[in-house]
CSV table of C-alpha atoms in Angstrom, one decimal:
chain,number,residue,atom,x,y,z
A,1,MET,CA,91.7,127.1,89.4
A,2,LYS,CA,91.9,123.5,90.6
A,3,ARG,CA,95.4,123.1,89.2
A,4,ASN,CA,96.5,126.3,90.9
A,5,ILE,CA,95.2,125.0,94.3
A,6,ILE,CA,96.9,121.7,93.8
A,7,MET,CA,100.1,123.4,92.8
A,8,MET,CA,100.1,125.7,95.8
A,9,VAL,CA,99.3,122.9,98.2
A,10,ALA,CA,102.2,120.9,96.7
A,11,THR,CA,104.5,123.8,97.0
A,12,VAL,CA,103.7,124.4,100.6
A,13,ILE,CA,104.2,120.7,101.5
A,14,ALA,CA,107.5,120.7,99.6
A,15,ALA,CA,108.6,123.8,101.4
A,16,PHE,CA,108.2,122.2,104.8
A,17,THR,CA,109.4,118.7,104.0
A,18,MET,CA,112.2,118.9,101.4
A,19,THR,CA,115.0,121.4,101.9
A,20,GLY,CA,113.9,123.7,104.6
A,21,CYS,CA,114.6,127.4,104.2
A,22,THR,CA,115.2,127.4,100.4
A,23,MET,CA,111.9,125.6,99.6
A,24,THR,CA,110.1,127.8,102.1
A,25,LYS,CA,111.2,130.9,100.3
A,26,MET,CA,110.3,129.4,97.0
A,27,GLY,CA,106.8,128.4,98.2
A,28,VAL,CA,106.2,131.9,99.7
A,29,ALA,CA,107.4,133.5,96.5
A,30,TYR,CA,105.2,131.3,94.3
A,31,MET,CA,102.0,132.0,96.3
A,32,GLY,CA,102.7,135.7,96.0
A,33,PHE,CA,102.8,135.7,92.2
A,34,PRO,CA,99.9,136.8,90.1
A,35,SER,CA,97.7,133.9,88.8
A,36,GLU,CA,99.1,134.2,85.3
A,37,ALA,CA,102.6,133.7,86.7
A,38,GLN,CA,101.5,130.8,88.8
A,39,ASP,CA,100.0,129.1,85.7
A,40,ALA,CA,103.1,129.7,83.7
A,41,TYR,CA,105.5,128.3,86.4
A,42,ALA,CA,103.1,125.4,87.1
A,43,GLU,CA,103.1,124.5,83.4
A,44,MET,CA,106.9,124.6,83.2
A,45,MET,CA,107.4,122.6,86.3
A,46,GLY,CA,104.9,120.0,85.2
A,47,ASN,CA,106.7,119.6,81.9
A,48,LEU,CA,110.1,119.4,83.7
A,49,SER,CA,108.8,116.9,86.2
A,50,GLU,CA,107.5,114.6,83.4
A,51,THR,CA,110.4,114.9,81.0
A,52,GLY,CA,113.4,115.8,83.2
A,53,ASP,CA,114.4,118.2,80.3
A,54,PRO,CA,114.6,121.9,81.3
A,55,ALA,CA,115.1,122.9,77.6
A,56,GLN,CA,111.9,121.1,76.6
A,57,ALA,CA,110.1,122.8,79.5
A,58,MET,CA,110.9,126.2,78.0
A,59,MET,CA,110.0,125.5,74.4
A,60,LYS,CA,107.0,124.8,72.1
A,61,GLU,CA,107.2,122.4,69.1
A,62,TRP,CA,105.2,121.5,66.1
A,63,LEU,CA,105.6,118.1,64.4
A,64,ILE,CA,105.5,118.2,60.6
A,65,THR,CA,103.4,115.3,59.4
A,66,ASP,CA,102.8,116.5,55.8
A,67,GLU,CA,105.4,114.6,53.8
A,68,ASP,CA,104.8,116.9,50.8
A,69,LEU,CA,106.2,119.9,52.7
A,70,THR,CA,109.9,120.3,52.0
A,71,GLU,CA,112.4,122.1,54.3
A,72,ASP,CA,112.5,124.9,51.8
A,73,ASP,CA,108.7,125.1,51.5
A,74,ILE,CA,108.6,125.5,55.3
A,75,PHE,CA,111.1,128.3,55.4
A,76,ASP,CA,109.5,130.1,52.4
A,77,GLU,CA,106.2,130.0,54.2
A,78,MET,CA,107.7,131.3,57.4
A,79,LYS,CA,109.3,134.2,55.5
A,80,SER,CA,106.0,134.9,53.8
A,81,LEU,CA,104.0,134.8,57.1
A,82,ALA,CA,106.4,137.1,59.0
A,83,GLY,CA,104.9,140.2,57.4
A,84,ASP,CA,101.3,139.1,58.2
A,85,PHE,CA,102.2,139.3,61.9
A,86,ASN,CA,104.2,142.6,61.7
A,87,MET,CA,107.5,140.7,62.0
A,88,ARG,CA,110.6,140.7,59.9
A,89,PHE,CA,112.5,137.6,58.8
A,90,VAL,CA,116.0,138.8,59.6
A,91,GLY,CA,118.2,135.8,58.9
A,92,GLU,CA,118.7,132.1,58.7
A,93,LYS,CA,121.5,129.8,59.7
A,94,PRO,CA,121.9,126.3,58.3
A,95,MET,CA,123.5,124.3,61.2
A,96,PHE,CA,124.5,120.9,59.8
A,97,ARG,CA,123.6,118.0,57.5
A,98,ILE,CA,124.6,114.5,58.5
A,99,LYS,CA,124.6,111.6,56.1
A,100,ASP,CA,123.4,108.2,57.3
A,101,PRO,CA,122.3,109.3,60.8
A,102,LYS,CA,120.9,106.9,63.4
A,103,PRO,CA,117.1,107.0,63.9
A,104,ASN,CA,117.3,109.2,67.0
A,105,GLN,CA,120.1,111.4,65.8
A,106,VAL,CA,119.4,114.9,64.5
A,107,SER,CA,120.4,114.8,60.8
A,108,ARG,CA,119.4,118.3,59.7
A,109,ALA,CA,119.0,121.6,61.6
A,110,ARG,CA,118.3,125.1,60.3
A,111,ILE,CA,117.4,128.3,62.2
A,112,GLY,CA,115.1,131.1,61.1
A,113,GLU,CA,115.3,134.4,62.9
A,114,PHE,CA,112.5,137.0,63.3
A,115,CYS,CA,112.3,140.5,64.9
A,116,SER,CA,110.0,143.5,65.4
A,117,LEU,CA,112.6,146.3,65.9
A,118,GLY,CA,110.2,148.8,67.5
A,119,VAL,CA,108.9,146.3,70.1
A,120,ALA,CA,112.4,145.0,70.7
A,121,LYS,CA,113.6,148.5,71.6
A,122,LYS,CA,110.8,148.9,74.1
A,123,MET,CA,111.5,145.5,75.6
A,124,LEU,CA,115.1,146.4,76.1
A,125,ASP,CA,114.2,149.7,77.7
A,126,HIS,CA,112.1,147.7,80.2
A,127,SER,CA,114.8,145.1,80.8
A,128,ARG,CA,118.1,144.7,78.9
A,129,PHE,CA,117.9,141.0,79.8
A,130,TYR,CA,115.2,140.5,77.2
A,131,GLY,CA,118.1,140.9,74.7
A,132,GLY,CA,119.0,137.3,75.4
A,133,PHE,CA,115.8,136.3,73.7
A,134,MET,CA,116.5,138.4,70.6
A,135,PRO,CA,116.0,137.8,67.7
A,136,CYS,CA,113.1,135.4,68.1
A,137,ARG,CA,114.1,132.0,66.6
A,138,VAL,CA,112.4,129.0,65.1
A,139,ILE,CA,114.6,125.9,64.5
A,140,TYR,CA,113.8,123.2,62.0
A,141,VAL,CA,115.0,119.8,63.3
A,142,GLU,CA,114.9,116.6,61.3
A,143,TYR,CA,115.8,113.1,62.7
A,144,GLY,CA,117.3,110.1,61.0
A,145,ASP,CA,113.9,108.3,61.4
A,146,GLY,CA,112.2,111.0,59.4
A,147,ARG,CA,110.6,112.9,62.2
A,148,ARG,CA,110.6,116.7,61.5
A,149,TYR,CA,109.8,119.5,63.9
A,150,LEU,CA,109.7,123.3,64.3
A,151,VAL,CA,110.7,124.4,67.7
A,152,SER,CA,110.5,127.9,69.3
A,153,MET,CA,110.7,129.4,72.7
A,154,ASP,CA,107.6,129.5,74.9
A,155,MET,CA,107.3,133.2,75.7
A,156,THR,CA,104.7,132.7,78.4
A,157,LEU,CA,107.2,133.2,81.2
A,158,ALA,CA,108.7,136.2,79.5
A,159,LEU,CA,105.2,137.9,79.7
A,160,TYR,CA,103.7,136.5,82.8
A,161,GLY,CA,106.5,135.1,84.9
A,162,GLY,CA,107.3,138.3,86.8
A,163,THR,CA,105.8,140.0,89.8
A,164,ASP,CA,104.4,143.4,90.7
A,165,LYS,CA,107.9,144.6,91.7
A,166,LYS,CA,108.7,145.3,88.0
A,167,PRO,CA,105.3,145.4,86.1
A,168,ILE,CA,105.3,145.6,82.4
A,169,ASP,CA,103.6,148.7,81.0
A,170,PRO,CA,100.1,147.7,79.6
A,171,ALA,CA,101.0,149.0,76.1
A,172,LEU,CA,104.2,147.0,76.0
A,173,MET,CA,102.4,143.9,77.3
A,174,GLU,CA,100.0,144.1,74.3
A,175,ASP,CA,103.0,144.4,72.0
A,176,MET,CA,104.7,141.4,73.6
A,177,LYS,CA,101.4,139.4,73.4
A,178,ASN,CA,101.5,140.1,69.6
A,179,ILE,CA,105.0,138.9,69.4
A,180,MET,CA,104.2,135.7,71.3
A,181,ASN,CA,101.2,135.1,69.0
A,182,ALA,CA,103.4,135.6,65.9
A,183,MET,CA,106.0,133.2,67.2
A,184,GLU,CA,103.3,130.5,67.8
A,185,LYS,CA,101.3,131.1,64.7
A,186,ILE,CA,104.2,131.3,62.2
A,187,PRO,CA,105.6,127.9,62.9
A,188,LEU,CA,102.1,126.4,63.4
A,189,LYS,CA,101.0,127.4,59.9
A,190,ALA,CA,104.4,126.7,58.3
A,191,ALA,CA,104.1,123.2,59.8
A,192,GLY,CA,100.8,122.8,57.9
A,193,TYR,CA,98.2,123.5,60.5
A,194,ASP,CA,95.5,126.1,61.0
A,195,GLN,CA,94.8,125.5,64.7
A,196,GLN,CA,96.9,124.4,67.6
A,197,ILE,CA,94.4,121.6,68.4
A,198,ASP,CA,95.0,120.2,64.9
A,199,ALA,CA,98.8,120.1,65.5
A,200,ASP,CA,98.3,118.5,68.9
A,201,LYS,CA,96.0,115.8,67.5
A,202,ALA,CA,98.4,115.1,64.6
A,203,MET,CA,101.3,114.6,67.1
A,204,ILE,CA,99.3,112.2,69.3
A,205,LYS,CA,98.2,110.2,66.2
A,206,TYR,CA,101.7,110.1,64.8
A,207,TYR,CA,103.4,109.1,68.1
A,208,THR,CA,100.8,106.5,68.8
A,209,GLU,CA,101.1,104.9,65.3
A,210,LYS,CA,104.9,105.0,65.3
A,211,GLY,CA,105.3,103.9,69.0
A,212,ILE,CA,107.3,107.0,69.9
A,213,ASN,CA,107.7,107.4,73.6
A,214,GLU,CA,107.8,111.1,74.1
A,215,ARG,CA,105.7,113.7,75.9
A,216,LEU,CA,102.2,114.1,74.4
A,217,PRO,CA,100.4,117.4,74.2
A,218,THR,CA,97.3,117.9,76.3
A,219,ILE,CA,94.2,118.6,74.3
A,220,LYS,CA,92.6,121.7,76.0
A,221,LYS,CA,88.9,121.9,75.8
């Protein structure tokens, strides 16, 4: 609640002090959104403000700290987990392998694709533009310094970023929540964690010990 109030106040101030009409329209639109949409946009804008990276603001990631987990282990686990969440593993695409990479250069990348065809059809019936999100993807990324991640789209805005002008049917909303849960839990567990808080703490510990200057997760109580 406090964050929402701060965000709304900041939006109003920006609307009248930055770029006139455009910001005014943005501020009015924001304050008219449901609270879930306000939270979603506030989270994205906070990430964007901190990192300057719009791609990062729309994604979730899980750092793999268990050195015993191989790339193939991780993909085998994701394939196995898909059925547990009523998803299908529908394909994978090895992107590239680079020899002798620089520490901050991506040396390996591989995409896994997931789908629930029944839910996908209902999402397309609601809005064909959801097709741009399909199939759901998780990408494995490895850097030259040994850091390894699983990255997937943050579906929060896909669910809560709209308005009452085009409401999502409650039954479809429940289906989409299940998809979002799957696309968070599958990479979480494949990366070696049971709970998100464990993944967040592991990332903070790893970044602190290695002196990595990147955005740290916020531990939610």
